[in-house]
Tab-separated table of C-alpha atoms in Angstrom:
chain	number	residue	atom	x	y	z
A	1	MET	CA	0.000	0.000	0.000
A	2	LYS	CA	1.534	3.270	-1.148
A	3	ARG	CA	0.301	6.768	-1.917
A	4	ILE	CA	1.489	7.568	-5.443
A	5	SER	CA	1.456	11.036	-7.026
A	6	LEU	CA	-0.071	10.920	-10.518
A	7	PRO	CA	-1.021	13.478	-13.174
A	8	GLU	CA	-4.699	14.342	-13.120
A	9	ARG	CA	-6.900	13.906	-16.174
A	10	PRO	CA	-7.040	17.394	-17.681
A	11	ASP	CA	-10.802	17.251	-18.228
A	12	TRP	CA	-11.934	15.371	-15.137
A	13	ARG	CA	-14.099	18.192	-13.805
A	14	ALA	CA	-15.928	18.430	-17.127
A	15	ARG	CA	-16.418	14.651	-17.026
A	16	ALA	CA	-17.758	14.901	-13.472
A	17	ALA	CA	-20.231	17.620	-14.490
A	18	GLU	CA	-21.291	15.633	-17.561
A	19	LEU	CA	-22.027	12.584	-15.400
A	20	GLY	CA	-23.856	14.477	-12.660
A	21	PHE	CA	-21.065	14.197	-10.084
A	22	THR	CA	-22.039	17.589	-8.716
A	23	PHE	CA	-20.234	17.269	-5.384
A	24	ALA	CA	-16.748	16.593	-6.764
A	25	ASP	CA	-15.854	19.880	-5.048
A	26	MET	CA	-17.331	20.620	-1.642
A	27	GLY	CA	-16.773	23.442	0.796
A	28	GLY	CA	-14.501	25.268	-1.627
A	29	ALA	CA	-12.060	22.347	-1.884
A	30	PRO	CA	-11.798	19.151	-3.926
A	31	TYR	CA	-13.750	16.208	-2.548
A	32	TRP	CA	-12.695	13.961	-5.428
A	33	ASP	CA	-8.878	14.210	-5.546
A	34	GLU	CA	-6.881	12.332	-8.182
A	35	SER	CA	-3.590	14.200	-7.741
A	36	SER	CA	-2.479	10.979	-6.091
A	37	ALA	CA	-3.874	7.468	-5.733
A	38	TYR	CA	-3.365	4.504	-3.446
A	39	ARG	CA	-1.591	1.501	-4.893
A	40	PHE	CA	-2.197	-1.986	-3.463
A	41	THR	CA	-0.934	-5.430	-4.284
A	42	LEU	CA	-3.398	-8.181	-5.134
A	43	ARG	CA	-2.377	-10.054	-1.990
A	44	GLN	CA	-3.151	-7.040	0.179
A	45	ILE	CA	-6.584	-6.722	-1.388
A	46	GLU	CA	-7.552	-10.388	-1.253
A	47	ASP	CA	-5.948	-11.476	2.024
A	48	ASP	CA	-6.082	-8.305	4.132
A	49	ILE	CA	-9.261	-6.528	2.990
A	50	GLU	CA	-11.657	-8.649	0.912
A	51	ASP	CA	-11.641	-11.946	2.830
A	52	PRO	CA	-11.497	-10.421	6.340
A	53	SER	CA	-14.360	-8.027	5.521
A	54	THR	CA	-16.526	-10.912	4.353
A	55	GLU	CA	-15.653	-12.810	7.546
A	56	LEU	CA	-16.416	-9.769	9.699
A	57	HIS	CA	-19.811	-9.447	8.068
A	58	ALA	CA	-20.630	-13.070	8.926
A	59	MET	CA	-19.596	-12.408	12.538
A	60	ILE	CA	-21.780	-9.316	12.630
A	61	ARG	CA	-24.760	-11.378	11.490
A	62	GLU	CA	-24.091	-13.731	14.390
A	63	ALA	CA	-24.076	-10.760	16.735
A	64	VAL	CA	-27.398	-9.531	15.301
A	65	GLY	CA	-28.916	-12.954	15.947
A	66	ARG	CA	-27.956	-12.617	19.593
A	67	ALA	CA	-28.944	-8.959	20.028
A	68	ALA	CA	-32.321	-9.321	18.313
A	69	GLN	CA	-33.533	-11.736	20.975
A	70	SER	CA	-31.885	-10.051	23.975
A	71	GLU	CA	-33.779	-7.409	25.930
A	72	GLU	CA	-30.469	-6.494	27.553
A	73	TRP	CA	-28.767	-5.725	24.237
A	74	LEU	CA	-31.808	-4.042	22.705
A	75	THR	CA	-31.744	-1.739	25.720
A	76	ARG	CA	-27.987	-1.150	25.421
A	77	MET	CA	-28.452	-0.304	21.756
A	78	ALA	CA	-31.107	2.292	22.672
A	79	ILE	CA	-33.746	0.640	20.481
A	80	PRO	CA	-37.122	2.102	21.531
A	81	ARG	CA	-39.067	-0.620	23.338
A	82	PRO	CA	-42.221	-0.374	21.167
A	83	PHE	CA	-40.155	-1.549	18.174
A	84	TRP	CA	-38.326	-4.517	19.672
A	85	ASP	CA	-40.733	-6.988	18.062
A	86	PHE	CA	-40.598	-5.125	14.732
A	87	ILE	CA	-36.827	-5.609	14.626
A	88	ALA	CA	-36.827	-9.158	15.978
A	89	GLN	CA	-39.497	-10.273	13.500
A	90	SER	CA	-37.525	-8.725	10.655
A	91	TRP	CA	-34.495	-10.820	11.632
A	92	ARG	CA	-36.473	-14.027	12.217
A	93	ALA	CA	-38.144	-13.625	8.821
A	94	GLY	CA	-34.742	-13.470	7.156
A	95	GLU	CA	-35.478	-10.161	5.461
A	96	PRO	CA	-32.541	-9.694	3.062
A	97	GLU	CA	-29.995	-6.893	3.261
A	98	LEU	CA	-28.564	-4.932	0.367
A	99	TYR	CA	-25.256	-3.232	1.168
A	100	GLY	CA	-22.964	-1.590	3.711
A	101	ARG	CA	-19.513	-0.052	4.095
A	102	MET	CA	-16.961	-1.107	6.687
A	103	ASP	CA	-14.434	1.533	7.686
A	104	LEU	CA	-11.061	-0.095	8.281
A	105	SER	CA	-7.691	1.035	9.578
A	106	TYR	CA	-4.993	-0.577	7.421
A	107	ASP	CA	-1.364	0.293	6.709
A	108	GLY	CA	-0.509	-2.413	4.182
A	109	THR	CA	1.311	-4.673	6.641
A	110	GLY	CA	-0.891	-5.770	9.527
A	111	PRO	CA	-4.458	-7.042	9.873
A	112	ALA	CA	-7.076	-4.469	8.918
A	113	LYS	CA	-9.013	-3.304	11.978
A	114	LEU	CA	-12.741	-2.629	11.947
A	115	LEU	CA	-13.423	0.927	13.106
A	116	GLU	CA	-17.169	0.855	12.458
A	117	TYR	CA	-19.763	-0.460	10.041
A	118	ASN	CA	-21.963	1.968	8.113
A	119	ALA	CA	-24.592	-0.643	7.381
A	120	ASP	CA	-27.813	1.327	6.974
A	121	THR	CA	-27.269	4.550	5.015
A	122	PRO	CA	-23.667	4.523	3.705
A	123	THR	CA	-22.724	7.126	1.126
A	124	SER	CA	-19.633	7.535	-1.141
A	125	LEU	CA	-21.193	4.764	-3.251
A	126	TYR	CA	-21.226	6.557	-6.619
A	127	GLU	CA	-17.599	7.598	-6.429
A	128	SER	CA	-16.563	4.103	-5.255
A	129	ALA	CA	-18.570	2.070	-7.749
A	130	SER	CA	-18.507	4.297	-10.821
A	131	PHE	CA	-16.321	7.376	-10.985
A	132	GLN	CA	-13.126	5.729	-9.736
A	133	TRP	CA	-13.575	2.904	-12.277
A	134	LEU	CA	-13.850	5.505	-15.019
A	135	TRP	CA	-10.663	7.083	-13.632
A	136	LEU	CA	-8.861	3.733	-13.941
A	137	GLU	CA	-9.975	3.162	-17.527
A	138	GLU	CA	-9.092	6.667	-18.675
A	139	GLN	CA	-5.731	6.694	-16.902
A	140	GLN	CA	-4.900	3.385	-18.558
A	141	ALA	CA	-5.920	4.785	-21.944
A	142	ALA	CA	-3.713	7.839	-21.314
A	143	GLY	CA	-0.719	5.648	-20.406
A	144	VAL	CA	-0.575	6.997	-16.831
A	145	LEU	CA	-1.349	3.496	-15.565
A	146	GLY	CA	-0.237	0.308	-17.237
A	147	PRO	CA	-2.731	-2.011	-18.955
A	148	GLU	CA	-2.067	-4.688	-16.318
A	149	THR	CA	-3.332	-2.534	-13.451
A	150	ASP	CA	-6.690	-3.339	-11.909
A	151	GLN	CA	-9.042	-2.078	-9.213
A	152	PHE	CA	-10.932	-3.850	-6.446
A	153	ASN	CA	-14.313	-2.808	-7.735
A	154	ALA	CA	-17.153	-5.154	-8.620
A	155	ILE	CA	-19.613	-3.037	-6.634
A	156	HIS	CA	-22.046	-2.136	-9.408
A	157	GLU	CA	-22.161	-5.656	-10.826
A	158	ALA	CA	-22.688	-7.091	-7.333
A	159	LEU	CA	-25.550	-4.648	-6.704
A	160	VAL	CA	-27.263	-5.651	-9.949
A	161	ALA	CA	-27.014	-9.313	-8.964
A	162	ARG	CA	-28.174	-8.600	-5.406
A	163	TRP	CA	-31.242	-6.671	-6.533
A	164	ALA	CA	-32.195	-9.633	-8.711
A	165	GLU	CA	-31.763	-11.996	-5.741
A	166	ILE	CA	-33.873	-10.105	-3.224
A	167	THR	CA	-36.777	-8.874	-5.377
A	168	ALA	CA	-39.484	-10.264	-7.616
A	169	GLU	CA	-39.140	-9.855	-11.355
A	170	GLY	CA	-40.318	-6.397	-12.418
A	171	GLU	CA	-40.902	-5.221	-8.839
A	172	ASP	CA	-41.179	-1.461	-8.355
A	173	ILE	CA	-38.778	0.140	-5.864
A	174	HIS	CA	-39.150	3.622	-4.429
A	175	PHE	CA	-35.816	5.281	-3.668
A	176	ALA	CA	-36.101	7.993	-1.027
A	177	ALA	CA	-33.557	10.602	0.011
A	178	PHE	CA	-33.395	14.327	0.651
A	179	LYS	CA	-33.550	15.796	-2.842
A	180	GLU	CA	-31.497	18.858	-1.932
A	181	ASN	CA	-28.524	16.791	-0.719
A	182	PRO	CA	-26.433	16.016	-3.846
A	183	GLU	CA	-24.408	13.233	-2.212
A	184	ASP	CA	-27.522	11.438	-0.973
A	185	TYR	CA	-29.195	11.855	-4.346
A	186	ALA	CA	-26.139	10.401	-6.133
A	187	THR	CA	-26.202	7.405	-3.784
A	188	VAL	CA	-29.820	6.507	-4.484
A	189	GLU	CA	-29.307	7.122	-8.200
A	190	ALA	CA	-26.385	4.662	-8.196
A	191	LEU	CA	-28.596	2.093	-6.479
A	192	ALA	CA	-31.517	2.790	-8.802
A	193	TRP	CA	-29.234	2.390	-11.825
A	194	ALA	CA	-28.305	-1.097	-10.587
A	195	ALA	CA	-31.962	-1.891	-9.879
A	196	ARG	CA	-32.987	-0.911	-13.409
A	197	GLU	CA	-30.259	-3.163	-14.843
A	198	ALA	CA	-31.770	-5.958	-12.739
A	199	GLY	CA	-35.100	-5.382	-14.499
A	200	LEU	CA	-36.825	-3.498	-11.688
A	201	GLY	CA	-38.863	-0.325	-11.683
A	202	ALA	CA	-37.132	2.566	-9.885
A	203	HIS	CA	-38.840	5.756	-8.720
A	204	PHE	CA	-37.178	8.583	-6.828
A	205	THR	CA	-39.179	10.273	-4.090
A	206	ASP	CA	-38.176	13.149	-1.864
A	207	LEU	CA	-38.209	11.883	1.727
A	208	PRO	CA	-40.286	14.739	3.182
A	209	GLN	CA	-42.974	14.080	0.555
A	210	ILE	CA	-43.791	10.575	1.791
A	211	GLY	CA	-47.195	10.419	3.450
A	212	LEU	CA	-49.923	8.005	4.529
A	213	THR	CA	-53.027	6.913	2.649
A	214	ASP	CA	-56.378	6.616	4.391
A	215	GLN	CA	-55.627	2.906	4.715
A	216	GLY	CA	-52.344	3.586	6.521
A	217	GLN	CA	-50.071	2.726	3.598
A	218	LEU	CA	-46.996	4.775	2.737
A	219	ALA	CA	-47.383	6.797	-0.460
A	220	ASP	CA	-45.259	9.153	-2.534
A	221	SER	CA	-46.060	12.703	-3.647
A	222	GLU	CA	-48.086	11.328	-6.576
A	223	SER	CA	-50.200	9.192	-4.230
A	224	ARG	CA	-48.583	5.975	-5.445
A	225	VAL	CA	-48.546	3.348	-2.719
A	226	ILE	CA	-44.986	2.405	-1.743
A	227	GLY	CA	-44.682	-1.368	-1.697
A	228	THR	CA	-40.884	-1.522	-1.418
A	229	LEU	CA	-38.858	1.391	-0.123
A	230	PHE	CA	-35.123	1.975	-0.150
A	231	LYS	CA	-34.604	4.885	2.219
A	232	LEU	CA	-31.452	6.867	2.798
A	233	TYR	CA	-32.700	7.712	6.246
A	234	PRO	CA	-31.287	5.957	9.319
A	235	TRP	CA	-33.377	3.602	11.398
A	236	GLU	CA	-32.401	5.325	14.638
A	237	ASP	CA	-34.212	8.434	13.359
A	238	MET	CA	-37.110	6.588	11.747
A	239	LEU	CA	-37.909	4.774	14.984
A	240	ARG	CA	-38.134	8.110	16.793
A	241	ASP	CA	-40.175	10.054	14.234
A	242	GLU	CA	-43.850	10.773	14.762
A	243	PHE	CA	-44.842	8.327	12.005
A	244	ALA	CA	-42.803	5.462	13.548
A	245	PRO	CA	-45.900	3.613	14.851
A	246	GLN	CA	-47.183	3.453	11.250
A	247	LEU	CA	-44.105	1.739	9.798
A	248	GLN	CA	-44.927	-1.865	10.624
A	249	PRO	CA	-48.704	-1.649	9.937
A	250	SER	CA	-48.065	0.083	6.589
A	251	GLY	CA	-47.067	-3.204	4.972
A	252	THR	CA	-44.131	-1.539	3.200
A	253	ARG	CA	-41.044	-3.636	2.679
A	254	PHE	CA	-38.011	-1.671	3.812
A	255	ILE	CA	-34.510	-1.860	2.379
A	256	GLU	CA	-32.442	-1.860	4.477
A	257	PRO	CA	-34.644	-4.072	6.708
A	258	PRO	CA	-35.449	-3.066	10.307
A	259	TRP	CA	-32.863	-5.434	11.794
A	260	LYS	CA	-30.146	-3.275	10.223
A	261	ALA	CA	-30.853	-0.868	13.113
A	262	LEU	CA	-28.708	-3.256	15.150
A	263	VAL	CA	-25.808	-3.252	12.687
A	264	SER	CA	-25.408	0.452	11.989
A	265	ASN	CA	-25.451	1.021	15.755
A	266	LYS	CA	-21.911	1.319	17.172
A	267	ALA	CA	-23.057	-0.485	20.301
A	268	ILE	CA	-22.608	-3.651	18.259
A	269	LEU	CA	-18.813	-3.183	18.512
A	270	PRO	CA	-18.688	-4.115	22.239
A	271	LEU	CA	-20.944	-7.092	21.500
A	272	LEU	CA	-18.595	-8.250	18.740
A	273	TRP	CA	-15.596	-8.009	21.060
A	274	GLU	CA	-17.484	-9.929	23.762
A	275	MET	CA	-18.380	-12.691	21.294
A	276	PHE	CA	-15.054	-12.821	19.415
A	277	PRO	CA	-12.401	-11.538	21.845
A	278	GLY	CA	-8.943	-11.285	20.330
A	279	HIS	CA	-10.066	-11.600	16.728
A	280	PRO	CA	-7.288	-10.070	14.600
A	281	ASN	CA	-9.653	-7.739	12.713
A	282	LEU	CA	-11.488	-6.442	15.784
A	283	LEU	CA	-10.548	-3.771	18.304
A	284	PRO	CA	-11.361	-4.071	22.013
A	285	ALA	CA	-14.576	-2.121	22.526
A	286	PHE	CA	-16.776	-1.501	25.559
A	287	ARG	CA	-19.697	0.580	26.676
A	288	GLU	CA	-18.437	3.685	28.430
A	289	GLU	CA	-20.315	2.810	31.619
A	290	ASP	CA	-18.696	-0.650	31.739
A	291	VAL	CA	-15.248	0.932	31.502
A	292	ALA	CA	-16.112	3.358	34.305
A	293	ASP	CA	-17.416	0.428	36.355
A	294	ALA	CA	-14.258	-1.620	35.857
A	295	LEU	CA	-11.940	1.293	36.635
A	296	SER	CA	-13.822	2.222	39.798
A	297	GLY	CA	-13.718	-1.291	41.186
A	298	GLY	CA	-17.354	-1.960	40.355
A	299	SER	CA	-18.714	-5.258	39.139
A	300	PRO	CA	-19.494	-5.369	35.425
A	301	ALA	CA	-20.721	-8.646	33.942
A	302	PRO	CA	-18.078	-11.420	34.189
A	303	SER	CA	-17.702	-11.608	30.393
A	304	VAL	CA	-17.137	-7.837	30.244
A	305	ALA	CA	-14.694	-7.926	33.147
A	306	ARG	CA	-12.611	-10.649	31.470
A	307	ALA	CA	-12.619	-8.857	28.122
A	308	PHE	CA	-11.670	-5.571	29.773
A	309	GLU	CA	-8.807	-7.119	31.729
A	310	ALA	CA	-7.413	-8.621	28.522
A	311	ALA	CA	-7.626	-5.232	26.787
A	312	THR	CA	-6.047	-3.076	29.501
A	313	ASP	CA	-2.689	-2.746	27.745
A	314	ALA	CA	-4.258	-1.785	24.423
A	315	LEU	CA	-6.509	0.809	26.049
A	316	SER	CA	-3.637	2.286	28.020
A	317	ARG	CA	-1.788	3.005	24.754
A	318	GLY	CA	-4.742	4.778	23.197
A	319	TYR	CA	-8.488	4.708	22.793
A	320	VAL	CA	-11.349	6.459	21.061
A	321	THR	CA	-14.730	7.477	22.439
A	322	LYS	CA	-17.630	7.688	20.003
A	323	PRO	CA	-21.439	7.914	20.212
A	324	ILE	CA	-23.450	4.822	19.327
A	325	PHE	CA	-25.287	7.018	16.784
A	326	SER	CA	-23.267	9.460	14.706
A	327	ARG	CA	-22.199	10.297	11.172
A	328	GLU	CA	-18.949	11.369	9.510
A	329	GLY	CA	-16.774	11.238	12.628
A	330	ALA	CA	-19.036	13.525	14.667
A	331	GLY	CA	-18.546	13.194	18.411
A	332	VAL	CA	-15.300	11.200	18.121
A	333	THR	CA	-12.445	11.950	20.532
A	334	ILE	CA	-8.995	10.324	20.406
A	335	TYR	CA	-6.853	9.761	23.508
A	336	GLU	CA	-3.238	8.604	23.535
A	337	SER	CA	-1.487	7.606	26.758
A	338	GLY	CA	-4.403	9.104	28.666
A	339	ALA	CA	-4.269	12.540	27.002
A	340	GLU	CA	-6.766	13.897	24.476
A	341	THR	CA	-5.057	14.381	21.103
A	342	GLU	CA	-7.936	14.973	18.671
A	343	ARG	CA	-11.594	15.944	18.984
A	344	ALA	CA	-14.278	16.265	16.313
A	345	PRO	CA	-17.335	18.511	16.606
A	346	ASP	CA	-20.130	16.516	18.206
A	347	ASP	CA	-23.110	17.971	16.267
A	348	ASP	CA	-25.223	16.985	19.302
A	349	TYR	CA	-24.422	13.293	18.842
A	350	THR	CA	-22.761	13.032	22.262
A	351	GLN	CA	-26.205	13.134	23.835
A	352	HIS	CA	-26.265	9.437	22.975
A	353	ALA	CA	-24.598	6.617	24.858
A	354	MET	CA	-20.870	6.323	24.168
A	355	ILE	CA	-18.508	3.445	23.529
A	356	VAL	CA	-14.790	3.191	24.226
A	357	GLN	CA	-12.734	1.488	21.505
A	358	ALA	CA	-9.004	0.775	21.471
A	359	LEU	CA	-7.142	3.089	19.121
A	360	ALA	CA	-5.985	1.742	15.770
A	361	LYS	CA	-3.892	4.564	14.383
A	362	LEU	CA	-4.454	5.329	10.734
A	363	PRO	CA	-1.229	5.306	8.723
A	364	GLN	CA	0.140	8.683	7.706
A	365	MET	CA	1.042	8.871	4.016
A	366	GLY	CA	2.021	12.068	2.251
A	367	GLY	CA	0.733	14.087	5.184
A	368	ALA	CA	-2.703	12.422	5.025
A	369	TYR	CA	-4.493	9.720	7.012
A	370	PRO	CA	-6.289	7.207	4.751
A	371	VAL	CA	-9.199	5.032	5.834
A	372	ILE	CA	-10.385	2.040	3.807
A	373	GLY	CA	-14.078	1.732	2.997
A	374	ALA	CA	-14.790	-1.931	2.230
A	375	TRP	CA	-18.146	-2.379	0.489
A	376	ILE	CA	-20.316	-5.342	1.405
A	377	VAL	CA	-23.025	-6.272	-1.075
A	378	GLY	CA	-25.321	-8.986	0.183
A	379	GLU	CA	-22.974	-10.934	2.419
A	380	ARG	CA	-19.675	-10.531	0.566
A	381	CYS	CA	-17.089	-7.801	0.119
A	382	ALA	CA	-17.307	-6.520	-3.459
A	383	GLY	CA	-14.987	-3.512	-3.642
A	384	MET	CA	-13.548	-0.568	-1.790
A	385	GLY	CA	-12.913	3.140	-1.698
A	386	VAL	CA	-10.294	5.213	0.115
A	387	ARG	CA	-10.814	8.527	1.873
A	388	GLU	CA	-8.154	10.647	3.508
A	389	ASP	CA	-7.759	13.764	5.618
A	390	GLU	CA	-5.035	15.795	7.298
A	391	SER	CA	-6.805	14.880	10.533
A	392	PRO	CA	-6.901	11.303	11.884
A	393	ILE	CA	-10.688	11.691	12.187
A	394	THR	CA	-12.428	11.213	8.836
A	395	HIS	CA	-15.308	13.673	8.355
A	396	ASN	CA	-17.850	14.787	5.768
A	397	LEU	CA	-15.421	16.785	3.615
A	398	SER	CA	-12.529	14.309	3.742
A	399	ARG	CA	-11.224	13.630	0.238
A	400	PHE	CA	-12.068	10.583	-1.823
A	401	LYS	CA	-8.978	9.042	-3.455
A	402	PRO	CA	-8.947	6.470	-6.263
A	403	HIS	CA	-6.986	3.256	-5.893
A	404	TYR	CA	-5.477	0.652	-8.174
A	405	ILE	CA	-3.864	-2.782	-7.951
A	406	GLU	CA	-0.374	-3.391	-9.286
A	407	ASP	CA	2.066	-6.150	-8.343
């Protein structure tokens, strides 16, 4: 894994505009940045990112199976009690999932470490699945990259296949997001593009325009009943909105399914560590109150106490606190050797319960800290994207960098 300076395509901004990539620049600075790219070997991709991410996803499904039937864990995950059965029934029914993005710390030499799993409403999909593949093809055609180079990117093809697996032939899907958010709109358009290739109907609807029929069904702004809904709106918010009691009776099929509320929740990280302590791709993680209990001589659960004792050395070197619900690094604070070294704005997320996770330092390359986004489609890892920042906390405006494979 190396950060390689490369000449930019002279017309890439015109290409971005032509293709509707309207957020290639954000906040007065490039969001898409191809002045350099990350080079990986095939072994690094297959052995250190692809296979471990697929294994982590299987472990996470095991953890969901446990949490969905545990009042203790549903409480720890701050799932509102009226919706416990809604979530548990969704899991028991085997409602299929579509996609997610694991954020990994990886320096090219050691096991990749799971930082968190954006498993409900992950963005950066368009630039991962489409625009960076175009970059590869055009840089090869220009002779900047050799013809033997490749990219870990079967995301679009995997999405087409997954849509075909989890839907009926010709089924109509409503894709909902906030119309005024260009990144969200690009994400649902990328998903709708794959759905159309799978032979499905795809309709965009602005999230605030969704309403209820007299029969209690969800409907779009044209009064069309929504049978299947992909929503770029997190479950933790949906379950707290005023229309939440209408979700289950509406009869709408939701993608992602309700049980994904347990996966996108960072409280699953302590559960994973409790179930798979010492796994090479996991970081020790605990609820903040359990850490306080252990440090004050209290009596946390025996399994927590054992896991905490085994993680004392790692936590003493460095740890991160983060809210169980947050986006784009909000509310994250980094501590090294007991001292705070980095803090992100909380955007009110720190009102939620917090977890403590051992620190896995991001590598520093060319003055930037890259984080790997490994895309899961269905139950397998299908590709990746890389984002970087001058700060070790990745946030909304952190740059997206293309990558390529070359041995």
